[in-house]
Short mmCIF file of C-alpha atoms in Angstrom, two decimals:
data_model
loop_
_atom_site.label_atom_id
_atom_site.label_comp_id
_atom_site.label_asym_id
_atom_site.label_seq_id
_atom_site.Cartn_x
_atom_site.Cartn_y
_atom_site.Cartn_z
CA MET A 228 127.30 103.07 109.42
CA TRP A 229 126.57 99.48 110.19
CA GLY A 230 130.20 98.44 109.85
CA LYS A 231 131.26 94.88 109.51
CA SER A 232 128.84 92.30 110.82
CA TYR A 233 130.14 89.17 112.46
CA CYS A 234 128.92 85.79 113.41
CA ALA A 235 129.03 85.08 117.11
CA ARG A 236 128.44 81.36 116.75
CA THR A 237 131.26 78.97 117.69
CA LYS A 238 133.17 78.88 114.39
CA ALA A 239 134.93 75.56 115.03
CA LEU A 240 131.62 73.79 115.30
CA HIS A 241 130.62 74.45 111.73
CA ASN A 242 133.94 75.00 109.97
CA GLY A 243 133.49 78.73 109.87
CA ARG A 244 130.10 78.61 108.19
CA ALA A 245 127.27 80.17 110.12
CA PRO A 246 124.42 77.68 110.49
CA ARG A 247 120.90 78.47 109.40
CA GLY A 248 119.30 80.77 111.89
CA ALA A 249 122.54 82.14 113.29
CA LEU A 250 122.31 85.78 114.24
CA LEU A 251 124.63 88.24 112.54
CA VAL A 252 124.83 91.04 115.03
CA SER A 253 125.31 94.51 113.60
CA PRO A 254 127.42 96.90 115.66
CA TYR A 255 126.26 100.17 117.15
CA LYS A 256 123.95 102.25 115.08
CA THR A 257 124.36 106.00 115.42
CA GLU A 258 121.20 107.16 113.66
CA ALA A 259 118.61 109.07 115.61
CA PRO A 260 115.72 107.19 117.20
CA GLY A 261 112.66 106.83 115.06
CA SER A 262 114.61 106.19 111.89
CA LEU A 263 113.94 102.46 112.02
CA LYS A 264 111.50 102.41 109.12
CA SER A 265 113.94 103.97 106.71
CA SER A 266 116.68 101.42 107.37
CA SER A 267 117.59 99.32 104.41
CA ARG A 268 116.90 95.67 105.03
CA ASP A 269 120.19 94.88 103.36
CA SER A 270 122.08 96.40 106.26
CA VAL A 271 121.03 93.51 108.51
CA LYS A 272 122.13 90.24 107.02
CA ARG A 273 120.34 86.94 107.39
CA VAL A 274 122.23 83.74 106.85
CA PRO A 275 120.63 81.83 103.98
CA LEU A 276 120.13 78.10 104.23
CA PRO A 277 123.31 76.67 102.68
CA SER A 278 122.77 74.45 99.64
CA SER A 279 125.01 71.84 101.23
CA SER A 280 123.18 72.04 104.56
CA ARG A 281 122.96 68.27 104.93
CA ILE A 282 126.71 67.89 104.48
CA SER A 283 127.55 70.60 106.99
CA ALA A 284 124.92 69.18 109.36
CA LYS A 285 126.54 65.75 109.16
CA LEU A 286 129.88 67.38 109.92
CA GLY A 287 128.21 69.09 112.85
CA VAL A 288 126.99 65.77 114.22
CA LYS A 289 130.39 64.15 113.84
CA MET A 290 132.08 67.02 115.61
CA HIS A 291 129.69 66.62 118.53
CA ARG A 292 130.73 63.00 118.90
CA THR A 293 134.41 63.92 119.09
CA THR A 294 133.82 65.89 122.27
CA ARG A 295 133.71 62.57 124.05
CA SER A 296 137.09 61.45 122.73
CA PRO A 297 140.27 61.64 124.79
CA MET A 298 141.85 63.66 121.99
CA MET A 299 139.58 66.67 122.51
CA GLN A 300 140.10 66.55 126.26
CA THR A 301 143.90 66.50 125.71
CA LEU A 302 143.70 69.54 123.47
CA VAL A 303 141.73 71.41 126.12
CA ASN A 304 144.08 70.38 128.90
CA SER A 305 147.17 71.32 126.92
CA GLY A 306 145.95 74.90 126.88
CA MET A 307 145.54 75.05 123.12
CA GLY A 308 142.65 77.37 123.81
CA ILE A 309 139.76 75.38 122.36
CA ALA A 310 136.63 76.40 124.21
CA PRO A 311 134.78 73.38 125.63
CA PHE A 312 131.67 72.44 123.68
CA PHE A 313 129.82 71.80 126.94
CA LYS A 314 130.08 74.00 129.98
CA VAL A 315 127.66 74.77 132.78
CA THR A 316 128.07 76.44 136.15
CA VAL A 317 125.63 75.65 138.96
CA PHE A 318 125.15 77.67 142.15
CA GLU A 319 123.84 76.73 145.57
CA GLN A 320 121.87 79.98 145.86
CA GLU A 321 119.50 81.81 143.59
CA HIS A 322 120.74 84.55 141.27
CA PHE A 323 124.14 82.91 140.84
CA GLN A 324 125.26 83.40 144.42
CA GLY A 325 126.95 81.12 146.90
CA LYS A 326 129.08 78.07 146.34
CA CYS A 327 129.36 77.09 142.70
CA GLN A 328 130.73 74.30 140.54
CA GLU A 329 131.59 74.18 136.86
CA PHE A 330 130.93 71.09 134.73
CA THR A 331 132.12 70.17 131.24
CA SER A 332 130.82 66.60 131.36
CA GLU A 333 128.18 64.66 133.23
CA CYS A 334 127.62 64.57 136.96
CA CYS A 335 125.51 61.66 138.20
CA ASN A 336 125.18 62.97 141.76
CA ILE A 337 125.82 66.56 142.82
CA HIS A 338 126.43 65.47 146.40
CA GLU A 339 129.50 63.60 145.23
CA CYS A 340 130.68 66.78 143.51
CA GLY A 341 130.63 68.81 146.72
CA LEU A 342 127.25 70.50 146.37
CA ASP A 343 124.23 70.35 148.68
CA ILE A 344 121.65 71.81 146.33
CA ILE A 345 121.33 73.64 143.02
CA ARG A 346 119.26 76.83 142.98
CA SER A 347 120.53 78.67 139.90
CA ILE A 348 122.30 77.68 136.69
CA ARG A 349 124.32 79.42 134.00
CA VAL A 350 124.76 77.38 130.83
CA GLU A 351 127.72 78.72 128.90
CA SER A 352 128.04 76.19 126.13
CA GLY A 353 126.08 73.31 124.70
CA ALA A 354 122.71 71.83 125.56
CA TRP A 355 122.30 69.92 128.81
CA VAL A 356 119.59 67.98 130.57
CA GLY A 357 119.11 68.15 134.34
CA PHE A 358 117.34 65.50 136.38
CA GLU A 359 115.36 65.62 139.61
CA HIS A 360 117.19 62.60 141.08
CA HIS A 361 120.71 61.27 140.94
CA ASP A 362 121.77 58.86 138.20
CA PHE A 363 119.66 60.74 135.66
CA GLN A 364 116.27 59.70 137.06
CA GLY A 365 113.07 61.61 137.66
CA GLN A 366 111.81 64.83 136.05
CA GLN A 367 113.89 66.11 133.17
CA PHE A 368 114.77 69.75 132.51
CA ILE A 369 116.20 70.89 129.18
CA LEU A 370 118.98 73.41 129.80
CA GLU A 371 120.06 75.47 126.82
CA ARG A 372 122.56 78.29 126.82
CA GLY A 373 121.53 81.19 129.04
CA GLU A 374 120.78 82.12 132.61
CA TYR A 375 118.38 80.42 134.99
CA PRO A 376 118.32 82.54 138.17
CA HIS A 377 115.97 80.27 140.14
CA TRP A 378 114.18 76.94 139.93
CA ASP A 379 111.12 78.41 138.20
CA ALA A 380 113.30 79.39 135.27
CA TYR A 381 114.22 75.85 134.23
CA SER A 382 111.33 73.75 135.46
CA GLY A 383 108.22 73.35 133.42
CA SER A 384 105.61 71.44 135.33
CA LEU A 385 103.78 73.33 138.01
CA SER A 386 101.68 70.35 138.96
CA TYR A 387 104.71 68.54 140.33
CA HIS A 388 106.58 71.23 142.19
CA VAL A 389 109.75 69.73 143.62
CA GLU A 390 112.73 72.08 143.68
CA ARG A 391 115.46 69.54 143.16
CA LEU A 392 118.13 68.91 140.52
CA MET A 393 120.52 66.13 141.46
CA SER A 394 122.24 65.08 138.24
CA LEU A 395 122.98 66.55 134.82
CA ARG A 396 124.67 65.61 131.56
CA PRO A 397 125.38 67.06 128.11
CA ILE A 398 123.17 66.24 125.15
CA TYR A 399 125.93 65.18 122.79
CA CYS A 400 123.79 64.38 119.77
CA ALA A 401 121.92 67.70 119.60
CA SER A 402 122.08 68.91 116.03
CA HIS A 403 119.49 71.44 114.97
CA MET A 404 119.76 71.14 111.22
CA SER A 405 119.70 67.38 110.83
CA SER A 406 117.34 66.45 113.66
CA ARG A 407 114.76 63.91 112.54
CA MET A 408 112.32 61.66 114.36
CA MET A 409 109.10 59.77 113.85
CA ILE A 410 106.05 59.67 116.06
CA PHE A 411 103.51 56.85 116.00
CA GLU A 412 99.92 56.68 117.05
CA ARG A 413 100.38 53.44 119.00
CA GLU A 414 103.00 51.63 121.02
CA ASN A 415 105.71 49.63 119.33
CA PHE A 416 105.78 51.88 116.27
CA MET A 417 102.30 50.89 115.12
CA GLY A 418 99.48 52.96 113.71
CA ARG A 419 99.60 56.24 111.84
CA SER A 420 102.98 57.88 111.83
CA VAL A 421 104.70 61.03 110.70
CA GLU A 422 108.24 62.28 110.38
CA LEU A 423 109.28 65.45 112.20
CA CYS A 424 112.20 67.66 111.18
CA ASP A 425 110.99 70.94 112.61
CA ASP A 426 109.50 72.50 115.73
CA TYR A 427 105.81 71.97 116.52
CA PRO A 428 104.35 74.18 119.26
CA SER A 429 101.05 72.46 118.52
CA LEU A 430 101.07 68.99 116.98
CA GLN A 431 97.31 69.23 116.50
CA ALA A 432 97.61 72.46 114.53
CA MET A 433 99.94 70.67 112.14
CA GLY A 434 97.73 67.66 111.55
CA TRP A 435 98.21 65.22 114.43
CA SER A 436 94.67 64.50 115.50
CA MET A 437 95.08 63.56 119.16
CA PRO A 438 96.80 64.85 122.30
CA GLU A 439 98.87 61.66 122.76
CA VAL A 440 101.73 59.87 121.09
CA GLY A 441 102.06 56.07 121.24
CA SER A 442 105.74 55.59 120.47
CA MET A 443 108.68 57.45 118.96
CA HIS A 444 111.88 56.78 117.06
CA VAL A 445 114.66 59.36 116.88
CA GLN A 446 116.72 58.93 113.73
CA CYS A 447 119.08 61.85 114.19
CA GLY A 448 119.68 64.57 116.75
CA ALA A 449 117.65 65.23 119.89
CA PHE A 450 114.18 66.55 120.66
CA VAL A 451 112.20 67.74 123.66
CA CYS A 452 108.62 66.55 123.89
CA TYR A 453 106.11 68.35 126.07
CA GLN A 454 102.81 67.42 127.66
CA PHE A 455 100.97 70.58 126.57
CA PRO A 456 101.03 72.90 123.54
CA GLY A 457 103.48 75.79 123.47
CA TYR A 458 106.29 73.73 125.01
CA ARG A 459 104.75 73.52 128.47
CA GLY A 460 104.35 70.84 131.11
CA GLN A 461 106.48 67.77 131.73
CA GLN A 462 109.51 67.53 129.45
CA TYR A 463 110.87 64.37 127.87
CA ILE A 464 114.27 64.53 126.18
CA MET A 465 114.52 62.06 123.26
CA GLU A 466 117.94 61.35 121.79
CA CYS A 467 119.14 59.25 118.84
CA GLU A 468 122.05 58.02 120.96
CA ARG A 469 119.93 56.57 123.75
CA HIS A 470 118.09 53.23 123.41
CA SER A 471 119.15 53.31 119.72
CA GLY A 472 116.64 56.14 119.42
CA ASP A 473 113.76 53.73 120.13
CA TYR A 474 111.01 54.70 122.59
CA GLN A 475 108.40 51.97 122.22
CA HIS A 476 106.10 52.97 125.06
CA TRP A 477 105.47 56.09 127.10
CA LYS A 478 107.01 54.31 130.08
CA ASN A 479 110.33 54.53 128.21
CA TRP A 480 110.20 58.32 128.00
CA GLY A 481 111.50 58.84 131.52
CA SER A 482 110.98 57.55 135.03
CA HIS A 483 108.72 60.55 135.76
CA CYS A 484 106.40 59.90 132.86
CA GLN A 485 102.82 59.12 133.88
CA THR A 486 100.90 59.60 130.64
CA PRO A 487 101.30 59.34 126.85
CA GLN A 488 100.13 62.95 126.48
CA ILE A 489 102.43 64.88 124.11
CA GLN A 490 101.16 68.05 122.42
CA SER A 491 104.33 69.91 121.37
CA ILE A 492 107.77 68.79 120.20
CA ARG A 493 110.87 70.74 119.21
CA ARG A 494 114.45 70.11 118.21
CA ILE A 495 117.33 70.72 120.57
CA GLN A 496 120.22 72.73 119.22
CA HIS A 497 123.76 72.78 120.56
CA MET B 154 100.82 49.37 102.35
CA TRP B 155 101.03 52.97 103.33
CA GLY B 156 98.17 54.01 101.05
CA LYS B 157 97.55 57.56 100.10
CA SER B 158 98.96 60.15 102.49
CA TYR B 159 97.02 63.30 103.09
CA CYS B 160 97.61 66.70 104.50
CA ALA B 161 95.53 67.45 107.56
CA ARG B 162 96.25 71.18 107.49
CA THR B 163 93.36 73.53 106.69
CA LYS B 164 93.53 73.54 102.88
CA ALA B 165 91.74 76.84 102.40
CA LEU B 166 94.40 78.64 104.33
CA HIS B 167 97.15 77.89 101.85
CA ASN B 168 95.30 77.30 98.58
CA GLY B 169 95.75 73.55 98.78
CA ARG B 170 99.52 73.67 99.31
CA ALA B 171 100.81 72.23 102.54
CA PRO B 172 102.98 74.79 104.35
CA ARG B 173 106.52 74.02 105.40
CA GLY B 174 106.51 71.77 108.39
CA ALA B 175 103.01 70.40 107.87
CA LEU B 176 102.63 66.79 108.87
CA LEU B 177 101.54 64.29 106.25
CA VAL B 178 99.98 61.55 108.28
CA SER B 179 100.30 58.03 106.89
CA PRO B 180 97.38 55.69 107.50
CA TYR B 181 97.56 52.47 109.47
CA LYS B 182 100.64 50.38 109.00
CA THR B 183 100.14 46.63 109.16
CA GLU B 184 103.77 45.50 109.35
CA ALA B 185 104.96 43.64 112.42
CA PRO B 186 106.60 45.54 115.26
CA GLY B 187 110.34 45.91 115.01
CA SER B 188 110.31 46.47 111.29
CA LEU B 189 110.80 50.19 111.67
CA LYS B 190 114.42 50.26 110.57
CA SER B 191 113.65 48.59 107.28
CA SER B 192 110.95 51.10 106.32
CA SER B 193 111.83 53.13 103.32
CA ARG B 194 112.04 56.82 104.17
CA ASP B 195 110.17 57.51 100.96
CA SER B 196 107.03 56.02 102.44
CA VAL B 197 106.70 58.93 104.86
CA LYS B 198 106.62 62.16 102.95
CA ARG B 199 107.94 65.45 104.19
CA VAL B 200 106.71 68.66 102.66
CA PRO B 201 109.69 70.49 101.15
CA LEU B 202 110.02 74.22 101.56
CA PRO B 203 108.28 75.61 98.47
CA SER B 204 110.46 77.72 96.22
CA SER B 205 107.71 80.34 96.18
CA SER B 206 107.37 80.25 99.96
CA ARG B 207 107.37 84.02 100.29
CA ILE B 208 104.50 84.35 97.82
CA SER B 209 102.37 81.68 99.49
CA ALA B 210 103.25 83.16 102.89
CA LYS B 211 102.02 86.56 101.74
CA LEU B 212 98.81 84.91 100.60
CA GLY B 213 98.59 83.29 104.01
CA VAL B 214 98.90 86.63 105.75
CA LYS B 215 96.24 88.17 103.54
CA MET B 216 93.85 85.35 104.22
CA HIS B 217 94.30 85.81 107.95
CA ARG B 218 93.28 89.43 107.64
CA THR B 219 90.05 88.51 105.83
CA THR B 220 88.80 86.67 108.89
CA ARG B 221 88.02 90.07 110.33
CA SER B 222 85.91 91.11 107.37
CA PRO B 223 82.12 91.02 107.37
CA MET B 224 82.28 88.87 104.24
CA MET B 225 83.83 85.91 106.02
CA GLN B 226 81.37 86.19 108.87
CA THR B 227 78.47 86.21 106.38
CA LEU B 228 79.79 83.09 104.69
CA VAL B 229 79.96 81.32 108.03
CA ASN B 230 76.49 82.42 109.07
CA SER B 231 74.96 81.39 105.75
CA GLY B 232 75.91 77.83 106.49
CA MET B 233 78.29 77.51 103.59
CA GLY B 234 80.31 75.21 105.80
CA ILE B 235 83.55 77.16 106.11
CA ALA B 236 85.18 76.24 109.40
CA PRO B 237 86.01 79.32 111.48
CA PHE B 238 89.68 80.21 111.45
CA PHE B 239 89.51 80.97 115.17
CA LYS B 240 87.65 78.85 117.67
CA VAL B 241 88.20 78.18 121.35
CA THR B 242 86.04 76.61 124.03
CA VAL B 243 86.61 77.48 127.68
CA PHE B 244 85.31 75.56 130.70
CA GLU B 245 84.59 76.59 134.27
CA GLN B 246 86.07 73.38 135.64
CA GLU B 247 89.28 71.51 135.03
CA HIS B 248 89.43 68.71 132.49
CA PHE B 249 86.79 70.30 130.26
CA GLN B 250 83.95 69.89 132.71
CA GLY B 251 81.21 72.21 133.85
CA LYS B 252 79.73 75.23 132.16
CA CYS B 253 81.45 76.11 128.90
CA GLN B 254 81.46 78.84 126.26
CA GLU B 255 82.70 78.84 122.69
CA PHE B 256 84.41 81.89 121.16
CA THR B 257 85.27 82.71 117.55
CA SER B 258 86.33 86.29 118.25
CA GLU B 259 87.60 88.30 121.17
CA CYS B 260 86.09 88.49 124.63
CA CYS B 261 87.23 91.44 126.73
CA ASN B 262 85.61 90.25 129.95
CA ILE B 263 84.48 86.68 130.59
CA HIS B 264 82.06 87.85 133.29
CA GLU B 265 80.09 89.67 130.61
CA CYS B 266 79.99 86.44 128.61
CA GLY B 267 78.30 84.50 131.40
CA LEU B 268 81.33 82.83 132.95
CA ASP B 269 82.66 83.06 136.52
CA ILE B 270 86.08 81.56 135.93
CA ILE B 271 88.11 79.64 133.35
CA ARG B 272 89.85 76.47 134.51
CA SER B 273 90.40 74.53 131.27
CA ILE B 274 90.62 75.42 127.59
CA ARG B 275 90.34 73.60 124.29
CA VAL B 276 91.68 75.55 121.32
CA GLU B 277 90.19 74.13 118.15
CA SER B 278 91.41 76.57 115.55
CA GLY B 279 93.86 79.44 115.32
CA ALA B 280 96.25 80.97 117.80
CA TRP B 281 94.88 82.96 120.71
CA VAL B 282 96.25 84.98 123.59
CA GLY B 283 94.65 84.92 127.04
CA PHE B 284 95.09 87.63 129.65
CA GLU B 285 95.04 87.61 133.43
CA HIS B 286 92.73 90.66 133.63
CA HIS B 287 89.82 91.95 131.59
CA ASP B 288 90.43 94.29 128.64
CA PHE B 289 93.55 92.36 127.69
CA GLN B 290 95.67 93.45 130.64
CA GLY B 291 98.04 91.58 132.93
CA GLN B 292 99.94 88.34 132.30
CA GLN B 293 99.71 86.96 128.79
CA PHE B 294 99.28 83.30 127.85
CA ILE B 295 99.84 82.05 124.31
CA LEU B 296 97.14 79.53 123.42
CA GLU B 297 97.80 77.37 120.37
CA ARG B 298 95.66 74.53 119.12
CA GLY B 299 95.33 71.72 121.62
CA GLU B 300 94.05 70.90 125.07
CA TYR B 301 94.83 72.66 128.33
CA PRO B 302 93.16 70.63 131.09
CA HIS B 303 94.12 72.98 133.96
CA TRP B 304 95.77 76.31 134.64
CA ASP B 305 99.26 74.81 134.85
CA ALA B 306 98.97 73.73 131.24
CA TYR B 307 98.77 77.24 129.76
CA SER B 308 100.57 79.38 132.28
CA GLY B 309 104.29 79.77 132.17
CA SER B 310 105.53 81.72 135.13
CA LEU B 311 105.60 79.93 138.43
CA SER B 312 106.90 82.97 140.26
CA TYR B 313 103.62 84.79 139.78
CA HIS B 314 101.03 82.15 140.42
CA VAL B 315 97.60 83.65 139.92
CA GLU B 316 95.04 81.27 138.45
CA ARG B 317 93.02 83.77 136.48
CA LEU B 318 92.19 84.31 132.82
CA MET B 319 89.69 87.10 132.27
CA SER B 320 89.96 88.06 128.60
CA LEU B 321 91.14 86.49 125.35
CA ARG B 322 91.46 87.34 121.66
CA PRO B 323 92.67 85.79 118.41
CA ILE B 324 96.13 86.54 117.06
CA TYR B 325 95.09 87.50 113.56
CA CYS B 326 98.49 88.21 112.11
CA ALA B 327 100.16 84.92 113.04
CA SER B 328 101.95 83.67 109.95
CA HIS B 329 104.71 81.17 110.50
CA MET B 330 106.53 81.36 107.19
CA SER B 331 106.77 85.11 106.79
CA SER B 332 107.22 86.12 110.43
CA ARG B 333 110.01 88.64 110.82
CA MET B 334 111.12 90.92 113.61
CA MET B 335 114.14 92.82 114.85
CA ILE B 336 115.55 93.00 118.35
CA PHE B 337 117.74 95.83 119.57
CA GLU B 338 120.23 96.05 122.38
CA ARG B 339 118.84 99.33 123.71
CA GLU B 340 115.54 101.17 123.97
CA ASN B 341 114.17 103.12 121.05
CA PHE B 342 115.72 100.81 118.47
CA MET B 343 119.29 101.77 119.33
CA GLY B 344 122.41 99.70 119.71
CA ARG B 345 123.27 96.37 118.16
CA SER B 346 120.41 94.70 116.35
CA VAL B 347 119.53 91.52 114.57
CA GLU B 348 116.70 90.25 112.42
CA LEU B 349 114.84 87.11 113.48
CA CYS B 350 112.89 84.86 111.11
CA ASP B 351 113.09 81.62 113.06
CA ASP B 352 112.67 80.14 116.51
CA TYR B 353 115.37 80.71 119.16
CA PRO B 354 115.13 78.60 122.31
CA SER B 355 118.33 80.32 123.40
CA LEU B 356 119.17 83.75 121.99
CA GLN B 357 122.60 83.51 123.60
CA ALA B 358 123.37 80.22 121.85
CA MET B 359 122.68 81.95 118.55
CA GLY B 360 124.92 84.95 119.16
CA TRP B 361 123.00 87.47 121.27
CA SER B 362 125.43 88.23 124.05
CA MET B 363 123.13 89.23 126.90
CA PRO B 364 119.98 88.02 128.68
CA GLU B 365 118.03 91.22 127.88
CA VAL B 366 116.50 92.95 124.90
CA GLY B 367 116.19 96.75 124.78
CA SER B 368 113.49 97.19 122.14
CA MET B 369 111.78 95.27 119.34
CA HIS B 370 110.10 95.89 116.01
CA VAL B 371 107.83 93.29 114.43
CA GLN B 372 107.79 93.64 110.66
CA CYS B 373 105.52 90.70 109.86
CA GLY B 374 103.59 88.06 111.78
CA ALA B 375 103.62 87.48 115.52
CA PHE B 376 106.13 86.19 118.07
CA VAL B 377 106.20 85.09 121.68
CA CYS B 378 109.12 86.31 123.76
CA TYR B 379 110.06 84.59 126.99
CA GLN B 380 112.01 85.59 130.06
CA PHE B 381 114.13 82.41 130.19
CA PRO B 382 115.66 80.01 127.66
CA GLY B 383 113.61 77.11 126.36
CA TYR B 384 110.42 79.18 126.12
CA ARG B 385 109.88 79.50 129.86
CA GLY B 386 108.84 82.25 132.24
CA GLN B 387 106.73 85.32 131.55
CA GLN B 388 105.38 85.46 128.01
CA TYR B 389 105.11 88.59 125.86
CA ILE B 390 103.14 88.36 122.63
CA MET B 391 104.51 90.74 119.98
CA GLU B 392 102.40 91.42 116.87
CA CYS B 393 102.99 93.43 113.70
CA GLU B 394 99.41 94.70 113.89
CA ARG B 395 99.73 96.23 117.36
CA HIS B 396 101.51 99.55 117.98
CA SER B 397 102.57 99.38 114.28
CA GLY B 398 104.83 96.56 115.44
CA ASP B 399 106.90 98.99 117.53
CA TYR B 400 107.91 98.10 121.10
CA GLN B 401 110.34 100.84 122.11
CA HIS B 402 110.76 99.94 125.76
CA TRP B 403 110.17 96.88 127.89
CA LYS B 404 107.29 98.71 129.56
CA ASN B 405 105.47 98.44 126.20
CA TRP B 406 105.65 94.63 126.19
CA GLY B 407 102.68 94.20 128.49
CA SER B 408 101.25 95.59 131.71
CA HIS B 409 102.74 92.61 133.59
CA CYS B 410 106.27 93.22 132.37
CA GLN B 411 108.76 94.04 135.12
CA THR B 412 112.11 93.50 133.41
CA PRO B 413 113.81 93.64 129.98
CA GLN B 414 114.96 90.03 130.39
CA ILE B 415 114.27 88.03 127.21
CA GLN B 416 116.21 84.81 126.53
CA SER B 417 114.06 82.92 124.00
CA ILE B 418 111.79 83.98 121.14
CA ARG B 419 109.66 81.98 118.71
CA ARG B 420 107.19 82.59 115.92
CA ILE B 421 103.47 82.04 116.40
CA GLN B 422 101.75 80.01 113.73
CA HIS B 423 98.06 79.90 113.00
#
């Protein structure tokens, strides 16, 4: 009755192996409503953590890097049918109306790309970061795959309400399974420290005793750090490929950063 | 140089075993700045996923339930020194100023507890949910351990900006490691479905092909569902202990719910 399940995740990215956490979507169920409790758990498959997860994760990271090579771009242009790893469409009006523009790589100023303003966004592939100002300055907005029908949907900080997104770029090094970073109590990597490989909606609940972080070092992948628990407030995107992954002082976290307050951190996945 | 690392997580909760993802905080480091890259990774310990994680998770769930028993309350009152599993302090002014009140169990109407308004919150233990109206109605706000100095810090939906929190209660069944739920394409548990045991900042990135969910069933633990990707927008707390974990229609998700749009889901941990 369940039929054959399938993995909807981009197969090329992980050599045909579904990554941990991938959803295997079962096709239409024709049983009557109310029969949920009698369903066998075996009919909905979970993807177990592969024993060689670190190897496949490393492959995943390397494949991300190749998206920047001329070779991948040639393959796409030659019509060989490889879906771009990074694709976003932005619209001048809310709810995906009005003039629109598609991007598969960075845009440092939307005005130079023929747009006056961005009011809604549809991310079709990859993880992106949007910025309040051109040249990747100002407030940062993490943009993962999905639909953002208006500014409220992708912003995070109500205390600084400026409806503007002027530049955006892919997060090439996002790699959910191998993401790893360290946070330090004090600037310049001093004081107590801890390694993070997971998602922390509350750093304090997991043992970090204060609402601030002094400095950070991203060893692999990319993370979003938030001012408040539960992934709220100002967002700071931290990447292993930027500044060699070193963020010595809260002033390095972004031009919009006013405080060392960080209370939740999570990995970014492609 | 690193000294003895220690687990800051509440030991009683997991019988002395640090749960997956717990931070082991290393004490003060006295090396010079810039020596980060030469640090041995072994000096910062990560807690591996225990092979008997399901067993310890089940123990975790059972211990959560005992917080509601008279026995636990007696132990606390007798001064045996057991820290409450659930504790929150709310303040009438921003930045933890003004009149305040501490809670270790639910409050269905803050006016009856001597407060006019809540403007800042400090969650000291456990996961809580706050509601816009009394008797646990209206917008929902997930409140995990940490500091929320003003309304912006715990709200999530800018499109419905009402600075009010009138009732709050603990989320007793929150259990990170054993949380499990199913989402369905259509109401009444019909259509395509998938089981979730993880965090999904973008359901679409993980294979769910649309920005809506028809119905949900929570088998174990508690989750927060969000309107937009990246854990943004209206929040809906889904618990295995409420409605027998059944949420047949989006109208069951909360009295504030206006739409079946769900684009990110994550587990709630204690």
